Coordinates of C-alpha atoms and ligand atoms in Angstrom, one line a residue:
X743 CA 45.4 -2.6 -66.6
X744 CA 48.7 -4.4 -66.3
X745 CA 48.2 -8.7 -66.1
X746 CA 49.4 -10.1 -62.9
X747 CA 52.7 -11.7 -63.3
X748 CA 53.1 -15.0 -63.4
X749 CA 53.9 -16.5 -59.6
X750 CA 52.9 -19.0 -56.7
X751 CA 50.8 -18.0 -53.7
X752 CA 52.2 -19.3 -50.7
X753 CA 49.8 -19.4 -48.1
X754 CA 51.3 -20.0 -44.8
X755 CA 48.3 -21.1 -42.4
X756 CA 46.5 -23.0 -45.3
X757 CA 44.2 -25.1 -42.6
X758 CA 42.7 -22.2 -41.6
X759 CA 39.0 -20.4 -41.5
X760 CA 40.2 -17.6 -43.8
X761 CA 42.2 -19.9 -46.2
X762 CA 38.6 -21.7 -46.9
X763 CA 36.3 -19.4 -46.4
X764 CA 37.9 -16.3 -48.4
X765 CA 40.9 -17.1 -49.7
X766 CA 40.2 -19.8 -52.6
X767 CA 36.8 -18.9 -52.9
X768 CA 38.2 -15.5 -54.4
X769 CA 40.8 -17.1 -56.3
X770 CA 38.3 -19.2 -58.2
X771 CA 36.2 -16.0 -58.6
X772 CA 39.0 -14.0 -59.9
X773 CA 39.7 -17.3 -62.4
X774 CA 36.8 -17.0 -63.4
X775 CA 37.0 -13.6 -64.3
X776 CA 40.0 -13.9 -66.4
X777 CA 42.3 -12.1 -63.8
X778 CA 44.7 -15.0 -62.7
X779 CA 48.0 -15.0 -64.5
X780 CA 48.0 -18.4 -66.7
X781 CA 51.5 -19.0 -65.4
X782 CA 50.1 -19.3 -61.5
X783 CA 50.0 -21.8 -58.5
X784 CA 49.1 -21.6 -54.8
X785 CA 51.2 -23.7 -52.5
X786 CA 49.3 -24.3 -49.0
X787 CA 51.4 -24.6 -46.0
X788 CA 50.5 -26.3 -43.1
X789 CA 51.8 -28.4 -40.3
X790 CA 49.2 -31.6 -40.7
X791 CA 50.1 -34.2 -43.5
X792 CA 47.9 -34.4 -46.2
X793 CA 48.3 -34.6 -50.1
X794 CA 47.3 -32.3 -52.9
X795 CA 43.9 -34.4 -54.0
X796 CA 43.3 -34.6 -50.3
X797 CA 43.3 -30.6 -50.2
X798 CA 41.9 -30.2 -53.1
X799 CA 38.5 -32.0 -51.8
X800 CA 38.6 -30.1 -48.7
X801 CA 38.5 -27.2 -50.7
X802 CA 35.9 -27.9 -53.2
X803 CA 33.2 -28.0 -50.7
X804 CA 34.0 -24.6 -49.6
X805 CA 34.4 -23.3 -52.2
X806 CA 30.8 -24.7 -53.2
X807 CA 29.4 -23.1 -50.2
X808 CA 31.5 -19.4 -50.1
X809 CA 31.7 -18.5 -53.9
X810 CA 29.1 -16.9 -56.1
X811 CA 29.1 -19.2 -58.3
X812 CA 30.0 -23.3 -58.6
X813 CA 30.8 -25.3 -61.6
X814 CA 32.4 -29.0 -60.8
X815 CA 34.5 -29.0 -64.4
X816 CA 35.6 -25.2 -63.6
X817 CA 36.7 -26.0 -60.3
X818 CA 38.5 -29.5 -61.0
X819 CA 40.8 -27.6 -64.0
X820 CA 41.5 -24.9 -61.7
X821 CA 41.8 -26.9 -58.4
X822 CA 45.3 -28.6 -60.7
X823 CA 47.0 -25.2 -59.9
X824 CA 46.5 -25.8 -56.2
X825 CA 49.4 -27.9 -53.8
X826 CA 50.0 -29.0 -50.2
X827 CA 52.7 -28.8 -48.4
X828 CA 53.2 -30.1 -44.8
X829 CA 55.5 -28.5 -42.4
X830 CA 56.0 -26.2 -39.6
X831 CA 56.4 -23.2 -41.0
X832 CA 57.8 -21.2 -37.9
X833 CA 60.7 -24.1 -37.7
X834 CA 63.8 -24.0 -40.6
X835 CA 63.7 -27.6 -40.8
X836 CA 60.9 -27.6 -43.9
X837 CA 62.3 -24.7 -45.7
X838 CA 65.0 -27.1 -47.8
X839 CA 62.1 -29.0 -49.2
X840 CA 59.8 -25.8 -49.5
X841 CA 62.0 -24.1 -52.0
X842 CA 62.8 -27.0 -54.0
X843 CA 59.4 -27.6 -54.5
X844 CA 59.3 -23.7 -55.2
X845 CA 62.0 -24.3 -57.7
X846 CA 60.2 -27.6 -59.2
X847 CA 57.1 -24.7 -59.6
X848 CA 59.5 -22.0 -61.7
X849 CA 61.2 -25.1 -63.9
X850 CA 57.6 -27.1 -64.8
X851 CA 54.9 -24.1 -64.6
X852 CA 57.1 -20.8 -65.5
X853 CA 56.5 -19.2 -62.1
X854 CA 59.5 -17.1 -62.5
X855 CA 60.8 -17.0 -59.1
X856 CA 58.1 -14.4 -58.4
X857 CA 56.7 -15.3 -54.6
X858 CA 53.4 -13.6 -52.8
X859 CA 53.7 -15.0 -49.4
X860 CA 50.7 -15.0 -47.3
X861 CA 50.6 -15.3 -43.4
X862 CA 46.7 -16.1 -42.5
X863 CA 48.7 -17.9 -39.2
X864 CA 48.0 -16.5 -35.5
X865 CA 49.8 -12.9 -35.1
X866 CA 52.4 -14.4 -32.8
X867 CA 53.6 -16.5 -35.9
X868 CA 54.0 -13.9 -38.1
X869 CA 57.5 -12.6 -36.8
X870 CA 58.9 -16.1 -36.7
X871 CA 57.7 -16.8 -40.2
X872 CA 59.2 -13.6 -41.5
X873 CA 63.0 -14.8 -39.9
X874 CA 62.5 -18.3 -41.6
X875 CA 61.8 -16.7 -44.7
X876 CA 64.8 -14.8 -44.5
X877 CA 67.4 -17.6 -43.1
X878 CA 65.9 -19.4 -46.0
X879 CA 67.1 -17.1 -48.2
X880 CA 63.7 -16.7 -50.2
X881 CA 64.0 -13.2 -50.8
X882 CA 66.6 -13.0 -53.0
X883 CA 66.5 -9.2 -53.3
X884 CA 65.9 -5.7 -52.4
X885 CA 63.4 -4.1 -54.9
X886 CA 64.7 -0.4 -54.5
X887 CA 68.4 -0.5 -55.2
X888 CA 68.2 -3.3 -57.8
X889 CA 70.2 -2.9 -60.6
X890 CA 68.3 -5.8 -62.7
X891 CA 65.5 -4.3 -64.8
X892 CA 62.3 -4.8 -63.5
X893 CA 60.8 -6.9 -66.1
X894 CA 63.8 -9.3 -65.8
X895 CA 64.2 -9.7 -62.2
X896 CA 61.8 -12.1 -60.1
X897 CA 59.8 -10.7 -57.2
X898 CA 59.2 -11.7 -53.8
X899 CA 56.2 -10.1 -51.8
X900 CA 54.2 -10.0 -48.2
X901 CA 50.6 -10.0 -47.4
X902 CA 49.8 -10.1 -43.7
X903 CA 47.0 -10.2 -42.0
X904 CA 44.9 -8.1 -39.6
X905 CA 45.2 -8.1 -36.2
X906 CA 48.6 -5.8 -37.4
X907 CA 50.1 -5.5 -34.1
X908 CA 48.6 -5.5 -30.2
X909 CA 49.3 -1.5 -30.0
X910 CA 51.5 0.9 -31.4
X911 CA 54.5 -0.7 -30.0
X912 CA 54.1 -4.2 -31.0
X913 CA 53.1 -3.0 -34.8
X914 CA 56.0 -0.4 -34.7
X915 CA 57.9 -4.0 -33.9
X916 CA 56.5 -5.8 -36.2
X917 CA 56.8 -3.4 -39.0
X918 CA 60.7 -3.2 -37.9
X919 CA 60.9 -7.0 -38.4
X920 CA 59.0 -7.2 -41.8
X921 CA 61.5 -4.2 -43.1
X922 CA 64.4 -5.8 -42.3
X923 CA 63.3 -8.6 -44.6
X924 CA 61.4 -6.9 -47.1
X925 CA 61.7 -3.3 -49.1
X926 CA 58.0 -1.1 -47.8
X927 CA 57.6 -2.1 -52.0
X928 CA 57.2 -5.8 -50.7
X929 CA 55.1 -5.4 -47.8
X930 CA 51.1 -5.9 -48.6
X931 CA 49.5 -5.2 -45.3
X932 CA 45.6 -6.1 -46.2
X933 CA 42.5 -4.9 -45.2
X934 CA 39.5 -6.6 -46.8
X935 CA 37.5 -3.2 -45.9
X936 CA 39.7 -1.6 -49.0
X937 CA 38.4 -4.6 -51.4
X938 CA 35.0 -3.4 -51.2
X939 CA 33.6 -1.8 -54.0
X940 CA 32.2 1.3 -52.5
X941 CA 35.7 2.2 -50.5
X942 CA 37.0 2.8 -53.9
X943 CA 34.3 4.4 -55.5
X944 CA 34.3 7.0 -52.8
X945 CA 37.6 8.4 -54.3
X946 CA 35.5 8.4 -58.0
X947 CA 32.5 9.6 -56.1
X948 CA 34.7 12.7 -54.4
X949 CA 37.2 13.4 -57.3
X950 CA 35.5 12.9 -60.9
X951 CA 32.0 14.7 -59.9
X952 CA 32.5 19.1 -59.5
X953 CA 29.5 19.0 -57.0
X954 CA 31.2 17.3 -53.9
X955 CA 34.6 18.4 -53.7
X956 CA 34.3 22.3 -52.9
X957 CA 31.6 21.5 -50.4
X958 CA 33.4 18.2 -48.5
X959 CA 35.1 20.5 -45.4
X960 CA 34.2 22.0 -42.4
X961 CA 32.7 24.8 -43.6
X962 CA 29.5 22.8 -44.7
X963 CA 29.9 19.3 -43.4
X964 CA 28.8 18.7 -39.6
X965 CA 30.0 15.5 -39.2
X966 CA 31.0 12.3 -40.4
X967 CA 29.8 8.8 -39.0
X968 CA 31.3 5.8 -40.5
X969 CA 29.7 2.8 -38.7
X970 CA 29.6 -1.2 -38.8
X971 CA 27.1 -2.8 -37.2
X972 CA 26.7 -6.6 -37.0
X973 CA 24.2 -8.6 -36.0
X974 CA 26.2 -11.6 -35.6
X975 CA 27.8 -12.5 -32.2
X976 CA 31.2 -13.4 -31.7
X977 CA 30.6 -17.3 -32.4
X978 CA 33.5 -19.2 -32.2
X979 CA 36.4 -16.9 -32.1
X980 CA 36.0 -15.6 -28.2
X981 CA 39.5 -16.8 -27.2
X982 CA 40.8 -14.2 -29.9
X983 CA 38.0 -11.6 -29.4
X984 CA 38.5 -11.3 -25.6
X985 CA 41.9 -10.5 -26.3
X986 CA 41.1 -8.3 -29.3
X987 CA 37.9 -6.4 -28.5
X988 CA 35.8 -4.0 -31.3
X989 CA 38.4 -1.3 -31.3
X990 CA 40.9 -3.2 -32.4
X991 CA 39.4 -5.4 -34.5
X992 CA 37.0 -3.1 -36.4
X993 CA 37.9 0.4 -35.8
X994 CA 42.0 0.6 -35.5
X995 CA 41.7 -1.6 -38.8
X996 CA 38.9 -1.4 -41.0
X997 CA 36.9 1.7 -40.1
X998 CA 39.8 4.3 -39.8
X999 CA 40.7 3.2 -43.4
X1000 CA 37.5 4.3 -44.4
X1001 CA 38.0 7.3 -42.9
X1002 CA 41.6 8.1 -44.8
X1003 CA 39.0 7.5 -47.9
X1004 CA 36.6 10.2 -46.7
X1005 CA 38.9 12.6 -45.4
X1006 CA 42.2 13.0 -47.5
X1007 CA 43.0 15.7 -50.0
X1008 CA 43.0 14.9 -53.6
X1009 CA 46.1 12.9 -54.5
X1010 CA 48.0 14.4 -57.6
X1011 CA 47.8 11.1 -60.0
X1012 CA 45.5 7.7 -58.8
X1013 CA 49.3 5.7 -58.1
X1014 CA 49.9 3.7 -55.5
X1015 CA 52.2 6.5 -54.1
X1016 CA 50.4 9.3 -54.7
X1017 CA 47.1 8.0 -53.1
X1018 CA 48.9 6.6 -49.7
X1019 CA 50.3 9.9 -49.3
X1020 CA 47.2 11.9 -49.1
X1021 CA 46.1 8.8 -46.7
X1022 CA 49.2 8.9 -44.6
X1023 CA 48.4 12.7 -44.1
X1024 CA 44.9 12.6 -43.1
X1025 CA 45.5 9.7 -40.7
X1026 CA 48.5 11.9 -39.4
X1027 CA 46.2 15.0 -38.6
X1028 CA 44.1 12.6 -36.0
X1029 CA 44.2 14.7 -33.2
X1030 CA 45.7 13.1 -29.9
X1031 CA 42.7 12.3 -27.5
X1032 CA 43.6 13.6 -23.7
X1033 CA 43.3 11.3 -21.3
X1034 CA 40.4 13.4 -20.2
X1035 CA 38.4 13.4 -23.4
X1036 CA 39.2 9.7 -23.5
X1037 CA 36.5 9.3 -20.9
X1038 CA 33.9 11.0 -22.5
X1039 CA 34.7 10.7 -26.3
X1040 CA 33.8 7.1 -26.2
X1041 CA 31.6 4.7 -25.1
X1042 CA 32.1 1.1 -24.8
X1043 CA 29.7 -1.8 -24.6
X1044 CA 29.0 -6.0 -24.5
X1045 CA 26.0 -7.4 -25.6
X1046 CA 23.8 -9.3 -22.9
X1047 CA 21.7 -12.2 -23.8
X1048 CA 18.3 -13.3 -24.3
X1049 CA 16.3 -16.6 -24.2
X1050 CA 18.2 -18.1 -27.5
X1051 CA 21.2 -16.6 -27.3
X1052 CA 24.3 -16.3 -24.5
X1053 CA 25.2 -13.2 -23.3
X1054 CA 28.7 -12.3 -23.9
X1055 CA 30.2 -12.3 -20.5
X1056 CA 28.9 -16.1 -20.4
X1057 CA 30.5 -17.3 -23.9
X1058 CA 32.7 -20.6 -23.3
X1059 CA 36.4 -18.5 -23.3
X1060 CA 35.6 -15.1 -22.1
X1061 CA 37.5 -14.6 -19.5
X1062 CA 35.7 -14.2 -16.0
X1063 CA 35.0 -10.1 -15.6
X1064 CA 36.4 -9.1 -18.7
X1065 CA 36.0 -5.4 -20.1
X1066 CA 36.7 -6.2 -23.6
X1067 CA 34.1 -4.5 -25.4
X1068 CA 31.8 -6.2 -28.0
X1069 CA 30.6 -2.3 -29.2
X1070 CA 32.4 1.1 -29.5
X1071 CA 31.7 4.3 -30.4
X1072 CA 34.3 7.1 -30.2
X1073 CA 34.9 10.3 -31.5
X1074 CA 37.5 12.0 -33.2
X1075 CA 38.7 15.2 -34.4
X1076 CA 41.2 15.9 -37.5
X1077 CA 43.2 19.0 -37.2
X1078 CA 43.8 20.1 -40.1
X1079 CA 42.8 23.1 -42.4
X1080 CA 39.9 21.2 -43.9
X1081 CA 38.1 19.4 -41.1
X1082 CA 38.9 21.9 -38.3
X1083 CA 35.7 22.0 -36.3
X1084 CA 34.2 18.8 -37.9
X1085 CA 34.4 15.5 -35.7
X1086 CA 34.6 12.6 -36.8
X1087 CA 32.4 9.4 -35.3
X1088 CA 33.0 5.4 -35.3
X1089 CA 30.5 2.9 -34.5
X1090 CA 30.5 -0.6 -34.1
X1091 CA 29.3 -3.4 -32.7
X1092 CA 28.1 -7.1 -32.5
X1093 CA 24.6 -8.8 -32.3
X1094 CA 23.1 -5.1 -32.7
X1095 CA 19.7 -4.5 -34.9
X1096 CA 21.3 -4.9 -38.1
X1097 CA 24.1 -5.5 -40.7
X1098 CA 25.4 -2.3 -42.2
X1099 CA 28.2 -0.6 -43.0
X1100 CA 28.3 3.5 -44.3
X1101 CA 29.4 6.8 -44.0
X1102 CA 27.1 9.4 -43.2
X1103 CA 28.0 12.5 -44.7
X1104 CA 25.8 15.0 -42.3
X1105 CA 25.4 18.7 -44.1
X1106 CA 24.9 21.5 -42.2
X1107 CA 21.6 23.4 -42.4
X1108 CA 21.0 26.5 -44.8
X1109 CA 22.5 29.5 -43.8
X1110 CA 19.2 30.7 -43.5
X1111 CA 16.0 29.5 -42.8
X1112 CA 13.8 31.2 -44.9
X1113 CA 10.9 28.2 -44.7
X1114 CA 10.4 28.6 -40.5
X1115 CA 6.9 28.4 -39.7
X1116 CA 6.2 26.5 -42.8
X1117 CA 5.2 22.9 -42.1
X1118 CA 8.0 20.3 -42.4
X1119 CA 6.8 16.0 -42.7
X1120 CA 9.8 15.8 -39.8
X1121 CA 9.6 18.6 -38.0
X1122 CA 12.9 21.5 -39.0
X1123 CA 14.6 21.8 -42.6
X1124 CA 17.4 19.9 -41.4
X1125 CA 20.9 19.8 -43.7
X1126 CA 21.4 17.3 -46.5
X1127 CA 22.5 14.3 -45.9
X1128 CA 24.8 12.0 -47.8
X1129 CA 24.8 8.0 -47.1
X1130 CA 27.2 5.9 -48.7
X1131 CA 26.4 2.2 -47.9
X1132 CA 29.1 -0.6 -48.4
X1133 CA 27.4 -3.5 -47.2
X1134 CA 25.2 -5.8 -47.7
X1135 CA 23.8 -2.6 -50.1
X1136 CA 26.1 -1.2 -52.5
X1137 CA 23.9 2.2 -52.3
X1138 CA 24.2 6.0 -52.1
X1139 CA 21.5 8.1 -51.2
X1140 CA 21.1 12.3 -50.6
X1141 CA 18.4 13.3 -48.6
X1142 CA 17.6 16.9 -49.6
X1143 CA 14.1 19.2 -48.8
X1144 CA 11.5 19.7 -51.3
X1145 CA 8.3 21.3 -51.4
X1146 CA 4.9 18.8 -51.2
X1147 CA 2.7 19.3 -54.5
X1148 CA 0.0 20.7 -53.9
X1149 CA -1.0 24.2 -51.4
X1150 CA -0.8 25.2 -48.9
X1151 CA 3.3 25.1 -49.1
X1152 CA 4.8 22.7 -46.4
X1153 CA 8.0 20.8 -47.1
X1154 CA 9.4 17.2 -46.6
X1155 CA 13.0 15.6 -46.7
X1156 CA 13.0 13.4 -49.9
X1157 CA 16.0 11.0 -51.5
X1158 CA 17.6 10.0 -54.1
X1159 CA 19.1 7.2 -54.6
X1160 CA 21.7 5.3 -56.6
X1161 CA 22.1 1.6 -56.3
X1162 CA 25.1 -0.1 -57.7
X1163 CA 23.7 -3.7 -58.4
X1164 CA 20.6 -2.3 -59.8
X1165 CA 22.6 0.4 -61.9
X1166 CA 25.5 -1.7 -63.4
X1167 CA 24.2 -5.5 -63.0
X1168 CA 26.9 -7.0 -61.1
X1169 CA 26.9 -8.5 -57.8
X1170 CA 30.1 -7.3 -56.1
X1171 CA 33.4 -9.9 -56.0
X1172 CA 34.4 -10.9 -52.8
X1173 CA 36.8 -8.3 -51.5
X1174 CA 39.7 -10.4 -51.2
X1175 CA 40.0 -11.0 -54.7
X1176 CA 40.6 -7.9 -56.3
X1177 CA 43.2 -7.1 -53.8
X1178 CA 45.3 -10.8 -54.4
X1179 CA 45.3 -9.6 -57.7
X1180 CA 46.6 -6.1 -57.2
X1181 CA 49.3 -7.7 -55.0
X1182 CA 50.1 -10.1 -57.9
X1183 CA 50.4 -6.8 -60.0
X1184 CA 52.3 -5.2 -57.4
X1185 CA 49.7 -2.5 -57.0
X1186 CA 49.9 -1.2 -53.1
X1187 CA 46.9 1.4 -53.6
X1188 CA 44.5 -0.2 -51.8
X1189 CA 46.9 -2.0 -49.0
X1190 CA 48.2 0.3 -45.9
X1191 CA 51.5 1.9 -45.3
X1192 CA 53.4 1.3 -42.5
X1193 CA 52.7 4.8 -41.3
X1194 CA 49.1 4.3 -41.9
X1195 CA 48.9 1.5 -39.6
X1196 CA 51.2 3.0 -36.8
X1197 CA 49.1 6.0 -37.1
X1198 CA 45.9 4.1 -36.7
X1199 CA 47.0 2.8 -33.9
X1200 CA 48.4 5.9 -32.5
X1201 CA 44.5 7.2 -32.8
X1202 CA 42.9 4.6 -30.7
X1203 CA 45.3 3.9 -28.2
X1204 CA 43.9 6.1 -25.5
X1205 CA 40.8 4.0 -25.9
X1206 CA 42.7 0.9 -24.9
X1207 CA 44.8 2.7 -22.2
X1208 CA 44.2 3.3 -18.5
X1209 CA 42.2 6.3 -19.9
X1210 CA 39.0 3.9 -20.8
X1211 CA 38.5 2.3 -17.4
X1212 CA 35.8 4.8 -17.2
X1213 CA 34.3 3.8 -20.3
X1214 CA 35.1 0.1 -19.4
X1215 CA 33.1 0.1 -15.8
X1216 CA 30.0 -1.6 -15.4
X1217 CA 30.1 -2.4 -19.3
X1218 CA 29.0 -6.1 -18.4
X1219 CA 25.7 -6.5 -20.2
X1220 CA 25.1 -3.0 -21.0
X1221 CA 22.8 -3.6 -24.7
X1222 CA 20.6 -5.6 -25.2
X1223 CA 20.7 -7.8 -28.6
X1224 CA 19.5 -6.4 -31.7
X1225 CA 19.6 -3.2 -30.3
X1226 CA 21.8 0.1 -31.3
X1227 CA 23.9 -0.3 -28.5
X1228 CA 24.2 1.2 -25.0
X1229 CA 21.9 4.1 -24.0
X1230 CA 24.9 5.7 -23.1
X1231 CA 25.7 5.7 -27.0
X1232 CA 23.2 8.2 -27.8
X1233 CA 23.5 10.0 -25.0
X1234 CA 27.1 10.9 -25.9
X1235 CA 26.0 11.8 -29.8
X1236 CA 22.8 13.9 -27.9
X1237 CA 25.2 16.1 -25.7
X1238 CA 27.0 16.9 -28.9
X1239 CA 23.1 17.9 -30.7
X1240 CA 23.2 14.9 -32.8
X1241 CA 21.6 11.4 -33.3
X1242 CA 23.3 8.3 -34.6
X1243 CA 21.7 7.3 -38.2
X1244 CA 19.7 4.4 -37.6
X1245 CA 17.3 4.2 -40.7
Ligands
BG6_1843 C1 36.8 -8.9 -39.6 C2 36.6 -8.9 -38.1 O1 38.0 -8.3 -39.9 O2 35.7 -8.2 -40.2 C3 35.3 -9.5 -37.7 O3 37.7 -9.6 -37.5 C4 34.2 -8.9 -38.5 O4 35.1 -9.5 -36.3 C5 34.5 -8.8 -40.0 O5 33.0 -9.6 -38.3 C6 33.4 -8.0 -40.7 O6 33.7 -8.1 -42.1 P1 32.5 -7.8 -43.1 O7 33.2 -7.8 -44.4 O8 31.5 -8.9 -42.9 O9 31.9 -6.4 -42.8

């Protein structure tokens, strides 16, 4: 695997939640793990003054709290590679200083010129930023048509954040901005979903096993549920939640990336390229909902409270009535040659009975039955069933029928599982770490194409539309916490013949 090149890591909102929480933490990780470049330095930006040591410390302690693992000397000779700098960065007044100190980086630490810019700022900064960046004349060039070769020239890249966009419009917008500044080569949208370890190993999972492949269409698979469920509430982040809601946040995002991973064809090599087209496609072959189906593919939900905890209607910052939803489910159906017939369904939701994310790979039954009348532990020989847990477990498990030893013959559903901790050893890195790297290496595999992104949205905006005031009625307090959700929930999966996988 190529080494990351040598470069600084600006980090424009370096204050903030994610900067703390994720951000260094995986940085240490990742030095830790040899990945860094040697050659490497991360340059916080924020508007409050403060100096490098004074960061530094602000850092260490949580860095103590967020990372696997803590070791003071480890932290102090790595912590020398990280820098303040204080300024507005949607103003042009700091930029003059910013790229001398840039400059000072490339001169004393042999940073190349090669920039990963990073907005963890509010969405409504992240245009503004982009138009300093390119009145300061930071990117110095296109990618594409450059005539230097590539090992020569110095790079300048992108990551921004999620929320990408308000709807389709605003990320169409957005995306228009960021292109005008930076080549689609440049532009590292992330999704921390596509840092987990079992995202990825779905595409080992489907394409370097024979069993999966010829059976993973419509023709044997019932359905597909990819779910999130949290138990946490929305804490402190209301004022961005109320204007965000689950489908935006969770499904537009991070579950319909999952469901590129599920659902695309095989891409012709593992590039970058070759993998985001097969994504692009899959995401392109969403069908439209009707306005119609929008009312009855989709059911929305906020938690109410109990005797410890607030319901969310009453959280400090909600605003008075709101419909935003704390829990989704929706449906969706993929028209194209392999998935014809097979919908698709996304959960998710806050405070409900427990932390888990997976995809539930639901067979159909046997063809035919030749065990009816025999006794079955559950009832019916039901189809197999494939679970592919991504968190907290790292865990696959097929359920399949087998006979109980022993006469007279009567059957049970059994599983097998496979457990990545247990089988290889290692506890997982924290997502954002691997994908820093990659952006360091200029690998866009596992970060989304503009098209991906538009198209995501294009799925889930007649959710969010006029369509969902059905769905958005008398939502106020409709679960109950730790529970699966609204009744309504299963209701919808029931009229469809199917249950949501709670176990
Ligand atoms: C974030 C969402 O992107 O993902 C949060 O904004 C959510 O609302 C979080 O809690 C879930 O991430 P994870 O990695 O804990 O599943």
């Amino acid at each position: 695997m190529r080494k990351p090149d040598p470069c600084v890591l600006v980090i424009f909102g370096a204050s903030g939640d994610l900067t703390k929480r994720k951000l260094i933490p995986a940085l240490y990780e990742m030095r830790e793990t040899g990945a860094l470049p040697t050659e490497f330095k991360v340059l916080g930006v924020s508007r409050r003054a403060k100096t490098d040591a004074v960061w530094r410390d602000e850092l260490a302690s949580s860095v103590k709290e967020h990372a696997k693992r803590w070791d003071e000397a480890r932290w102090r000779e790595f912590s020398q590679c990280i820098h303040y700098f204080a300024g507005d960065a949607a103003d042009g007044a700091p930029y003059g200083a910013l790229k001398e100190r840039l400059a000072r980086f490339d001169s004393e630490s042999g940073t190349r010129g090669n920039r990963l810019f990073y907005l963890s700022v509010a969405p409504e900064l992240y245009e503004p930023i982009v138009g300093q960046i390119e009145r300061a004349e930071l990117v110095t060039e296109g990618m594409r048509w450059c005539s230097i070769n590539p090992k020569e020239r110095s790079w300048q890249r992108i990551i921004i954040e999620k929320p990408f966009g308000h709807d389709e419009s605003s990320a169409a917008s957005l995306n228009r901005t960021l292109g005008r500044v930076f080549e689609e080569e440049a532009i590292y949208r992330i999704d921390h979903y596509l840092g987990k370890e079992v995202v990825q190993a779905m595409l080992v999972l489907r394409f370097a096993n024979t069993m999966f492949e010829p059976i993973w269409n419509h023709r044997y698979i019932d359905h597909v549920q990819i779910s999130a469920s949290e138990t946490v509430g929305v804490g402190l982040r209301t004022a961005f939640f109320d204007q965000t809601g689950a489908i935006r946040d969770m499904i537009q995002s991070h579950l319909l990336q999952i469901f590129a991973f599920v659902a695309m064809e095989p891409p012709t090599t593992i590039s970058a390229d070759d993998i985001r087209a097969e994504k692009i496609k899959a995401v392109k072959a969403i069908r439209a909902t009707t306005a119609a189906d929008a009312a009855t593919h989709a059911v929305l939900g906020q938690y109410s409270g109990n005797a410890a905890l607030g319901a969310y209607i009453d959280h400090e910052g909600v605003a008075r009535g709101s419909t935003t939803e704390t829990y989704a489910a929706i449906k969706l159906h993929v028209d194209n040659w392999r998935w014809a017939g097979t919908p698709f369904y996304f959960r998710t939701g806050k405070r409900l009975a427990m932390k888990r994310t997976e995809i539930v790979v639901q067979f159909k039954p046997p063809a035919a039955n030749l065990f009816a009348g025999i006794p079955h532990a559950s009832g019916v020989v039901d189809g197999n069933r494939l679970v592919i847990e991504i968190a907290p477990a790292e865990r696959t498990r097929l359920r399949f029928e087998s006979k109980v030893p022993g006469t007279p013959l009567s059957i049970a559903s059994i599983e097998m599982q496979a457990d990545f901790d247990k089988e290889f050893g290692v506890e997982p890195l924290e997502a954002y770490g691997p994908l820093l790297v990659d952006a360091m290496r200029g690998d866009q595999s596992l970060y989304k194409h503009r098209v991906e992104v538009e198209g995501g949205w294009s799925a889930v905006m007649p959710f969010l539309g006029p369509a969902s005031s059905a769905a958005r009625a008398g939502i106020a307090s409709n679960y109950a916490p730790g529970s699966w959700g609204p009744a309504a929930s299963d209701a919808m999966m029931a009229r469809d013949g199917r249950a949501w996988h709670n176990e």
